[in-house]
mmCIF file of C-alpha atoms and ligand atoms in Angstrom:
data_model
loop_
_atom_site.group_PDB
_atom_site.id
_atom_site.type_symbol
_atom_site.label_atom_id
_atom_site.label_comp_id
_atom_site.label_asym_id
_atom_site.label_seq_id
_atom_site.Cartn_x
_atom_site.Cartn_y
_atom_site.Cartn_z
ATOM 1 C CA MET A 140 94.496 98.456 133.660
ATOM 2 C CA ILE A 141 92.151 99.911 136.236
ATOM 3 C CA ILE A 142 88.899 98.094 136.966
ATOM 4 C CA THR A 143 86.360 100.072 138.950
ATOM 5 C CA MET A 144 83.978 97.717 140.748
ATOM 6 C CA LYS A 145 80.578 98.639 142.121
ATOM 7 C CA LYS A 146 80.031 98.485 145.885
ATOM 8 C CA GLY A 147 78.325 95.537 147.477
ATOM 9 C CA VAL A 148 79.601 92.925 145.036
ATOM 10 C CA PRO A 149 79.209 89.386 146.416
ATOM 11 C CA GLN A 150 82.544 88.069 147.669
ATOM 12 C CA GLN A 151 82.562 85.092 145.278
ATOM 13 C CA GLU A 152 82.081 87.440 142.269
ATOM 14 C CA THR A 153 85.010 89.591 143.346
ATOM 15 C CA GLU A 154 87.119 86.464 143.786
ATOM 16 C CA ALA A 155 86.099 85.183 140.332
ATOM 17 C CA VAL A 156 87.289 88.427 138.687
ATOM 18 C CA ILE A 157 90.598 88.305 140.574
ATOM 19 C CA LYS A 158 91.095 84.639 139.703
ATOM 20 C CA ARG A 159 90.525 85.267 136.005
ATOM 21 C CA ILE A 160 93.117 88.034 135.991
ATOM 22 C CA THR A 161 95.771 86.270 138.071
ATOM 23 C CA SER A 162 95.387 83.096 135.973
ATOM 24 C CA LEU A 163 96.848 85.141 133.092
ATOM 25 C CA GLY A 164 99.971 85.865 135.139
ATOM 26 C CA LEU A 165 98.895 89.379 136.105
ATOM 27 C CA THR A 166 98.897 90.875 139.580
ATOM 28 C CA VAL A 167 95.941 92.643 141.137
ATOM 29 C CA THR A 168 96.047 95.324 143.809
ATOM 30 C CA GLU A 169 92.771 96.110 145.505
ATOM 31 C CA ILE A 170 91.902 99.568 146.826
ATOM 32 C CA GLU A 171 88.742 99.934 148.849
ATOM 33 C CA GLY A 172 87.018 103.244 148.257
ATOM 34 C CA THR A 173 83.891 104.822 149.721
ATOM 35 C CA ASP A 174 81.744 104.657 146.559
ATOM 36 C CA PHE A 175 83.680 102.108 144.501
ATOM 37 C CA ASP A 176 86.382 99.470 144.895
ATOM 38 C CA VAL A 177 89.287 99.674 142.490
ATOM 39 C CA PHE A 178 91.446 96.875 141.084
ATOM 40 C CA GLY A 179 94.814 97.904 139.698
ATOM 41 C CA VAL A 180 95.978 95.240 137.223
ATOM 42 C CA VAL A 181 99.696 95.109 136.513
ATOM 43 C CA GLY A 182 101.502 93.079 133.827
ATOM 44 C CA ASN A 183 100.993 92.383 130.157
ATOM 45 C CA THR A 184 97.319 93.255 129.843
ATOM 46 C CA THR A 185 97.230 92.981 126.027
ATOM 47 C CA MET A 186 95.554 89.554 126.370
ATOM 48 C CA LEU A 187 92.767 90.947 128.556
ATOM 49 C CA ASP A 188 89.514 91.830 126.835
ATOM 50 C CA ASP A 189 88.488 95.056 128.580
ATOM 51 C CA ARG A 190 85.011 95.006 127.035
ATOM 52 C CA GLN A 191 84.425 91.511 128.384
ATOM 53 C CA ILE A 192 85.361 92.669 131.898
ATOM 54 C CA ALA A 193 83.251 95.823 131.584
ATOM 55 C CA ALA A 194 80.241 93.722 130.573
ATOM 56 C CA SER A 195 80.052 92.251 134.103
ATOM 57 C CA PRO A 196 77.109 93.667 136.076
ATOM 58 C CA TYR A 197 79.510 94.208 139.000
ATOM 59 C CA VAL A 198 81.955 96.355 137.062
ATOM 60 C CA ASP A 199 81.321 100.087 136.743
ATOM 61 C CA HIS A 200 84.016 100.747 134.151
ATOM 62 C CA VAL A 201 87.423 99.649 132.895
ATOM 63 C CA GLN A 202 90.275 101.900 131.912
ATOM 64 C CA ARG A 203 93.426 100.908 130.082
ATOM 65 C CA VAL A 204 96.598 102.585 131.292
ATOM 66 C CA SER A 205 98.953 101.218 128.652
ATOM 67 C CA ALA A 206 98.352 100.964 124.912
ATOM 68 C CA PRO A 207 97.413 97.561 123.441
ATOM 69 C CA TYR A 208 100.436 97.697 121.108
ATOM 70 C CA LYS A 209 103.851 96.739 122.459
ATOM 71 C CA LEU A 210 106.393 96.455 119.637
ATOM 72 C CA VAL A 211 105.230 99.693 118.045
ATOM 73 C CA ASN A 212 105.142 101.472 121.417
ATOM 74 C CA ARG A 213 107.791 104.055 122.224
ATOM 75 C CA VAL A 214 107.612 103.126 125.905
ATOM 76 C CA PHE A 215 109.384 99.835 125.188
ATOM 77 C CA HIS A 216 111.614 101.239 122.432
ATOM 78 C CA PRO A 217 112.541 104.831 123.297
ATOM 79 C CA GLU A 218 114.901 105.482 120.360
ATOM 80 C CA ASP A 219 113.530 106.428 116.950
ATOM 81 C CA THR A 220 113.625 103.601 114.440
ATOM 82 C CA VAL A 221 115.498 104.172 111.198
ATOM 83 C CA VAL A 222 114.332 102.059 108.260
ATOM 84 C CA ASP A 223 116.798 101.425 105.456
ATOM 85 C CA VAL A 224 114.987 101.415 102.119
ATOM 86 C CA GLY A 225 117.431 100.273 99.480
ATOM 87 C CA GLY A 226 120.157 102.459 100.989
ATOM 88 C CA VAL A 227 117.914 105.465 101.758
ATOM 89 C CA LYS A 228 117.543 105.754 105.514
ATOM 90 C CA ILE A 229 114.194 107.007 106.796
ATOM 91 C CA GLY A 230 113.408 108.156 110.340
ATOM 92 C CA ALA A 231 115.123 109.801 113.324
ATOM 93 C CA GLY A 232 117.462 112.580 112.231
ATOM 94 C CA GLN A 233 117.868 111.246 108.684
ATOM 95 C CA PRO A 234 117.190 113.573 105.758
ATOM 96 C CA ILE A 235 113.476 113.878 104.935
ATOM 97 C CA ALA A 236 112.689 111.264 102.291
ATOM 98 C CA ILE A 237 110.891 112.398 99.151
ATOM 99 C CA MET A 238 108.936 109.636 97.414
ATOM 100 C CA ALA A 239 107.675 110.949 94.106
ATOM 101 C CA GLY A 240 106.271 109.527 90.905
ATOM 102 C CA PRO A 241 103.009 108.830 89.149
ATOM 103 C CA CYS A 242 99.938 107.360 90.770
ATOM 104 C CA ALA A 243 99.980 104.580 88.185
ATOM 105 C CA ILE A 244 102.750 103.282 85.960
ATOM 106 C CA GLU A 245 101.452 103.767 82.426
ATOM 107 C CA SER A 246 104.238 102.993 79.947
ATOM 108 C CA ARG A 247 107.992 102.414 79.813
ATOM 109 C CA GLU A 248 108.582 105.829 78.210
ATOM 110 C CA LEU A 249 106.508 107.778 80.744
ATOM 111 C CA THR A 250 108.069 105.859 83.622
ATOM 112 C CA GLN A 251 111.554 106.786 82.464
ATOM 113 C CA GLN A 252 110.597 110.415 81.808
ATOM 114 C CA ILE A 253 108.935 110.876 85.185
ATOM 115 C CA ALA A 254 111.758 109.118 87.054
ATOM 116 C CA GLU A 255 114.309 111.395 85.398
ATOM 117 C CA LYS A 256 112.304 114.514 86.230
ATOM 118 C CA VAL A 257 111.563 113.660 89.873
ATOM 119 C CA LYS A 258 115.202 112.733 90.437
ATOM 120 C CA GLU A 259 116.252 116.074 88.956
ATOM 121 C CA ALA A 260 113.754 117.821 91.259
ATOM 122 C CA GLY A 261 115.350 116.172 94.310
ATOM 123 C CA ALA A 262 113.281 113.061 94.982
ATOM 124 C CA THR A 263 115.097 110.274 96.801
ATOM 125 C CA LEU A 264 112.653 107.414 96.093
ATOM 126 C CA PHE A 265 110.525 106.646 93.039
ATOM 127 C CA ARG A 266 106.886 105.736 93.598
ATOM 128 C CA GLY A 267 104.448 104.192 91.155
ATOM 129 C CA GLY A 268 101.434 101.913 91.252
ATOM 130 C CA ALA A 269 101.446 98.763 89.149
ATOM 131 C CA TYR A 270 98.501 97.123 90.915
ATOM 132 C CA LYS A 271 95.910 99.829 91.458
ATOM 133 C CA PRO A 272 93.063 99.736 93.986
ATOM 134 C CA ARG A 273 90.484 101.652 91.930
ATOM 135 C CA THR A 274 87.013 102.477 93.209
ATOM 136 C CA SER A 275 85.516 101.573 89.821
ATOM 137 C CA PRO A 276 86.195 98.259 88.105
ATOM 138 C CA TYR A 277 86.036 100.189 84.801
ATOM 139 C CA SER A 278 88.980 102.460 85.724
ATOM 140 C CA PHE A 279 92.565 101.652 84.715
ATOM 141 C CA GLN A 280 93.711 98.799 86.967
ATOM 142 C CA GLY A 281 97.461 99.111 86.407
ATOM 143 C CA LEU A 282 100.059 97.355 84.270
ATOM 144 C CA GLU A 283 100.712 94.774 86.998
ATOM 145 C CA SER A 284 103.966 92.799 86.471
ATOM 146 C CA LYS A 285 104.896 94.880 83.447
ATOM 147 C CA GLY A 286 104.582 98.002 85.599
ATOM 148 C CA ILE A 287 106.894 96.535 88.242
ATOM 149 C CA ARG A 288 109.387 95.751 85.475
ATOM 150 C CA TYR A 289 109.315 99.345 84.209
ATOM 151 C CA MET A 290 109.949 100.568 87.749
ATOM 152 C CA VAL A 291 112.905 98.215 88.146
ATOM 153 C CA GLU A 292 114.307 99.602 84.875
ATOM 154 C CA ALA A 293 113.856 103.140 86.197
ATOM 155 C CA ARG A 294 115.719 102.195 89.382
ATOM 156 C CA GLU A 295 118.559 100.753 87.313
ATOM 157 C CA LYS A 296 118.833 103.959 85.312
ATOM 158 C CA TYR A 297 118.226 106.593 87.979
ATOM 159 C CA GLY A 298 119.315 104.820 91.156
ATOM 160 C CA MET A 299 116.242 105.617 93.278
ATOM 161 C CA PRO A 300 114.781 102.791 95.406
ATOM 162 C CA ILE A 301 111.209 102.012 94.323
ATOM 163 C CA VAL A 302 107.913 102.095 96.225
ATOM 164 C CA SER A 303 104.841 100.267 94.967
ATOM 165 C CA GLU A 304 101.547 99.023 96.350
ATOM 166 C CA LEU A 305 100.929 95.357 97.054
ATOM 167 C CA MET A 306 97.238 94.476 97.114
ATOM 168 C CA SER A 307 97.285 90.745 97.765
ATOM 169 C CA ALA A 308 99.582 88.121 99.234
ATOM 170 C CA ASP A 309 99.741 86.104 95.997
ATOM 171 C CA LYS A 310 102.100 88.752 94.574
ATOM 172 C CA LEU A 311 104.331 88.854 97.643
ATOM 173 C CA ASP A 312 107.257 86.989 96.023
ATOM 174 C CA GLU A 313 107.229 89.363 93.055
ATOM 175 C CA PHE A 314 107.388 92.339 95.417
ATOM 176 C CA VAL A 315 110.075 90.894 97.698
ATOM 177 C CA GLU A 316 112.195 90.251 94.637
ATOM 178 C CA ASN A 317 111.723 93.633 92.976
ATOM 179 C CA VAL A 318 110.382 96.357 95.270
ATOM 180 C CA ASP A 319 112.395 98.239 97.926
ATOM 181 C CA LEU A 320 109.427 99.578 99.905
ATOM 182 C CA ILE A 321 106.126 97.697 99.813
ATOM 183 C CA GLN A 322 103.184 100.046 100.148
ATOM 184 C CA ILE A 323 100.049 98.778 101.852
ATOM 185 C CA GLY A 324 97.242 101.045 100.768
ATOM 186 C CA ALA A 325 94.543 102.619 102.893
ATOM 187 C CA ARG A 326 92.007 100.036 101.742
ATOM 188 C CA ASN A 327 94.145 97.155 102.955
ATOM 189 C CA MET A 328 95.291 98.600 106.268
ATOM 190 C CA GLN A 329 93.142 96.118 108.146
ATOM 191 C CA ASN A 330 93.640 93.156 105.836
ATOM 192 C CA PHE A 331 95.051 91.177 108.746
ATOM 193 C CA GLN A 332 95.853 88.086 106.689
ATOM 194 C CA LEU A 333 97.992 90.237 104.385
ATOM 195 C CA LEU A 334 99.613 91.991 107.372
ATOM 196 C CA LYS A 335 100.576 88.606 108.826
ATOM 197 C CA GLU A 336 102.245 87.654 105.537
ATOM 198 C CA LEU A 337 104.220 90.911 105.646
ATOM 199 C CA GLY A 338 105.486 89.939 109.072
ATOM 200 C CA ARG A 339 107.292 86.971 107.536
ATOM 201 C CA ILE A 340 109.487 89.075 105.240
ATOM 202 C CA LYS A 341 112.155 91.701 105.877
ATOM 203 C CA THR A 342 111.329 94.137 103.068
ATOM 204 C CA PRO A 343 110.335 97.542 104.506
ATOM 205 C CA ILE A 344 106.598 98.259 104.567
ATOM 206 C CA LEU A 345 104.901 101.627 104.064
ATOM 207 C CA LEU A 346 101.638 101.248 105.965
ATOM 208 C CA LYS A 347 99.058 103.815 104.949
ATOM 209 C CA ARG A 348 96.366 104.857 107.382
ATOM 210 C CA GLY A 349 92.939 103.384 106.573
ATOM 211 C CA LEU A 350 90.169 105.556 105.170
ATOM 212 C CA SER A 351 88.456 105.859 108.550
ATOM 213 C CA ALA A 352 91.017 104.311 110.864
ATOM 214 C CA THR A 353 91.745 105.647 114.310
ATOM 215 C CA ILE A 354 95.369 106.164 115.261
ATOM 216 C CA GLU A 355 95.169 103.157 117.566
ATOM 217 C CA GLU A 356 93.763 100.904 114.831
ATOM 218 C CA TRP A 357 96.547 102.050 112.506
ATOM 219 C CA LEU A 358 99.228 101.361 115.121
ATOM 220 C CA MET A 359 97.670 97.955 115.832
ATOM 221 C CA SER A 360 98.025 97.142 112.123
ATOM 222 C CA ALA A 361 101.708 98.068 112.350
ATOM 223 C CA GLU A 362 101.863 95.809 115.429
ATOM 224 C CA TYR A 363 100.597 92.901 113.295
ATOM 225 C CA ILE A 364 103.544 93.300 110.910
ATOM 226 C CA MET A 365 106.064 93.704 113.709
ATOM 227 C CA ALA A 366 104.614 90.825 115.732
ATOM 228 C CA GLY A 367 105.304 88.601 112.730
ATOM 229 C CA GLY A 368 108.982 89.592 112.855
ATOM 230 C CA ASN A 369 109.273 92.431 110.327
ATOM 231 C CA GLU A 370 110.502 95.511 112.173
ATOM 232 C CA ASN A 371 110.847 97.656 109.057
ATOM 233 C CA VAL A 372 107.607 99.568 109.184
ATOM 234 C CA ILE A 373 107.016 103.169 108.105
ATOM 235 C CA LEU A 374 103.633 104.802 108.741
ATOM 236 C CA CYS A 375 101.955 107.006 106.138
ATOM 237 C CA GLU A 376 99.115 109.438 106.800
ATOM 238 C CA ARG A 377 97.123 110.049 103.595
ATOM 239 C CA GLY A 378 94.056 111.822 104.908
ATOM 240 C CA ILE A 379 90.956 110.376 106.512
ATOM 241 C CA ARG A 380 87.298 110.484 105.595
ATOM 242 C CA THR A 381 85.351 113.228 107.326
ATOM 243 C CA PHE A 382 82.156 115.185 106.624
ATOM 244 C CA GLU A 383 84.145 117.751 104.589
ATOM 245 C CA PRO A 384 83.766 117.237 100.829
ATOM 246 C CA TYR A 385 85.907 120.198 99.732
ATOM 247 C CA THR A 386 89.072 118.119 99.793
ATOM 248 C CA ARG A 387 89.296 114.462 98.753
ATOM 249 C CA ASN A 388 90.147 113.537 102.349
ATOM 250 C CA THR A 389 91.016 115.492 105.480
ATOM 251 C CA LEU A 390 94.730 115.611 106.236
ATOM 252 C CA ASP A 391 95.182 114.794 109.914
ATOM 253 C CA LEU A 392 98.541 116.455 110.368
ATOM 254 C CA SER A 393 98.343 116.209 114.144
ATOM 255 C CA VAL A 394 99.247 112.537 113.762
ATOM 256 C CA VAL A 395 102.884 113.520 113.222
ATOM 257 C CA PRO A 396 103.518 114.644 116.809
ATOM 258 C CA ILE A 397 101.034 112.081 118.149
ATOM 259 C CA VAL A 398 102.679 109.151 116.376
ATOM 260 C CA LYS A 399 106.067 110.437 117.480
ATOM 261 C CA GLN A 400 104.884 110.451 121.094
ATOM 262 C CA ARG A 401 103.280 107.028 120.909
ATOM 263 C CA SER A 402 105.683 105.203 118.630
ATOM 264 C CA HIS A 403 109.289 105.001 117.471
ATOM 265 C CA LEU A 404 108.357 104.283 113.847
ATOM 266 C CA PRO A 405 109.026 106.820 111.078
ATOM 267 C CA ILE A 406 106.055 108.721 109.672
ATOM 268 C CA VAL A 407 105.523 109.963 106.129
ATOM 269 C CA ILE A 408 102.821 112.359 104.919
ATOM 270 C CA ASP A 409 101.011 111.985 101.598
ATOM 271 C CA PRO A 410 99.385 115.351 100.844
ATOM 272 C CA SER A 411 98.409 114.190 97.336
ATOM 273 C CA HIS A 412 95.739 111.693 98.394
ATOM 274 C CA ALA A 413 94.895 113.812 101.447
ATOM 275 C CA THR A 414 93.860 116.835 99.386
ATOM 276 C CA GLY A 415 93.152 115.404 95.924
ATOM 277 C CA ASN A 416 94.057 118.779 94.455
ATOM 278 C CA ARG A 417 97.480 119.819 93.169
ATOM 279 C CA LYS A 418 96.864 123.423 94.262
ATOM 280 C CA LEU A 419 96.835 122.295 97.895
ATOM 281 C CA VAL A 420 99.730 119.854 97.849
ATOM 282 C CA GLU A 421 102.642 122.244 98.360
ATOM 283 C CA SER A 422 101.277 123.999 101.449
ATOM 284 C CA MET A 423 100.354 120.734 103.127
ATOM 285 C CA ALA A 424 103.748 119.227 102.274
ATOM 286 C CA LEU A 425 105.528 122.193 103.832
ATOM 287 C CA ALA A 426 103.297 122.000 106.887
ATOM 288 C CA ALA A 427 104.168 118.303 107.205
ATOM 289 C CA ILE A 428 107.879 119.125 107.218
ATOM 290 C CA ALA A 429 107.290 121.791 109.855
ATOM 291 C CA ALA A 430 105.341 119.251 111.920
ATOM 292 C CA GLY A 431 108.304 116.855 111.920
ATOM 293 C CA ALA A 432 107.426 114.297 109.243
ATOM 294 C CA ASP A 433 110.208 111.916 108.218
ATOM 295 C CA GLY A 434 109.178 111.890 104.592
ATOM 296 C CA LEU A 435 106.675 112.941 101.949
ATOM 297 C CA MET A 436 104.891 111.023 99.242
ATOM 298 C CA ILE A 437 104.079 113.305 96.326
ATOM 299 C CA GLU A 438 102.326 112.149 93.167
ATOM 300 C CA THR A 439 104.109 113.698 90.194
ATOM 301 C CA HIS A 440 103.535 113.311 86.456
ATOM 302 C CA VAL A 441 104.966 114.948 83.332
ATOM 303 C CA ASP A 442 101.452 115.275 81.891
ATOM 304 C CA PRO A 443 98.952 115.343 84.777
ATOM 305 C CA PRO A 444 95.895 116.258 82.653
ATOM 306 C CA HIS A 445 96.345 113.019 80.750
ATOM 307 C CA ALA A 446 97.414 110.790 83.648
ATOM 308 C CA SER A 447 95.428 107.560 83.806
ATOM 309 C CA SER A 448 94.966 107.930 87.562
ATOM 310 C CA ASP A 449 94.915 110.826 90.056
ATOM 311 C CA GLY A 450 95.966 113.500 87.554
ATOM 312 C CA ALA A 451 94.163 116.269 89.474
ATOM 313 C CA GLN A 452 96.406 115.819 92.489
ATOM 314 C CA SER A 453 99.628 115.139 90.574
ATOM 315 C CA LEU A 454 102.259 117.861 90.506
ATOM 316 C CA TYR A 455 104.241 118.873 87.451
ATOM 317 C CA PRO A 456 107.954 118.118 87.999
ATOM 318 C CA GLU A 457 108.728 121.859 88.236
ATOM 319 C CA GLN A 458 106.215 122.149 91.064
ATOM 320 C CA LEU A 459 107.908 119.276 92.850
ATOM 321 C CA ALA A 460 111.258 121.042 92.467
ATOM 322 C CA THR A 461 109.818 124.229 93.991
ATOM 323 C CA LEU A 462 108.200 122.282 96.823
ATOM 324 C CA ILE A 463 111.511 120.604 97.653
ATOM 325 C CA GLU A 464 113.381 123.891 97.530
ATOM 326 C CA LYS A 465 110.949 125.562 99.940
ATOM 327 C CA GLY A 466 110.869 122.387 102.023
ATOM 328 C CA ARG A 467 114.627 122.622 102.502
ATOM 329 C CA ALA A 468 114.272 126.008 104.186
ATOM 330 C CA ILE A 469 111.586 124.718 106.543
ATOM 331 C CA ALA A 470 113.514 121.515 107.235
ATOM 332 C CA HIS A 471 116.460 123.685 108.241
ATOM 333 C CA VAL A 472 114.293 125.559 110.750
ATOM 334 C CA VAL A 473 113.192 122.299 112.383
ATOM 335 C CA GLY A 474 116.742 120.950 112.373
ATOM 336 C CA ARG A 475 116.381 118.442 109.556
ATOM 337 C CA ASP A 476 118.036 117.939 106.190
ATOM 338 C CA LEU A 477 116.200 117.404 102.964
HETATM 339 C C1 LIG B 502 98.273 105.502 96.056
HETATM 340 O O1 LIG B 502 99.273 105.762 96.739
HETATM 341 O O2 LIG B 502 98.230 105.655 94.821
HETATM 342 C C2 LIG B 502 97.030 105.057 96.746
HETATM 343 C C3 LIG B 502 96.089 104.369 96.107
HETATM 344 O O3 LIG B 502 96.975 105.447 98.024
HETATM 345 P P1 LIG B 502 95.870 105.230 99.184
HETATM 346 O O4 LIG B 502 95.920 103.790 99.533
HETATM 347 O O5 LIG B 502 96.356 106.133 100.254
HETATM 348 O O6 LIG B 502 94.546 105.658 98.612
HETATM 349 MN MN1 LIG B 503 97.041 107.774 93.603
#
């Protein structure tokens, strides 16, 4: 951290700043300049509140050199992390994971039909929401435990690990027992109490980016899970809220190379929630593969017009098959398997 001090600061004030920093076990190097004096602070500065320091009338500005996240940071963990989700490995040079399935689990029959079709199309994981975070309390809220049961049955029959969203810690045991990859939705990305609970388990977590979260906030949420002891974290970009109403959200595809620079964690792209429109899903999915994503999450349904949730953005199984086929060619170009 670099602290730029104003000139003419009373000696005792300068000493007070230095004392506060060194009391935290950090070292301070002072450089005297012509217009400003500069303090270089070395050590684990994550405990330092830069805003608090900047609020001093003697400080001109404060600049962080290192990121506030440590466990998520590539600097301290240069190799890519590979997360094993029920036998499907995600990250590094592993084949690009395809998580496909309906937005919401609706019935046993539909669950089986969709699982069969997405498997046939080439999906490697089966997704489905049993507890749904709906904007309206009058919308379908999900089948809850029954939905999880139907997914478990689909896994038994089709052999794909299952991904489902956990909305609250009271259902954690049910998810640890039944779900291979616990999805934390955009709306819960900063539910810190829930993130702390996830740190206590070993089940892999798919952490979606919050509706308006910065990359740093998102990585700090991943840090919460890892700081608790769960290293199995996969990040998922699902579009952010911008001024543009044409698409449901704005897909921030640049996060793929950015996250790869900043972190060792795998990153998955969800073009379904990012665009909200099935006509846009394929191109964004292919772009995500080209950008270096480690996986895709694609909502797929056998009867999208009658889906109880997110039908407009759900692909037909044949469209998923085409997407995967084209994706294979692009994956090959970027040196990945699919
Ligand atoms: C979902 O995956 O169905 C979902 C609700 O996602 P998000 O949290 O990204 O909106
Ligand atoms: Mn959905």
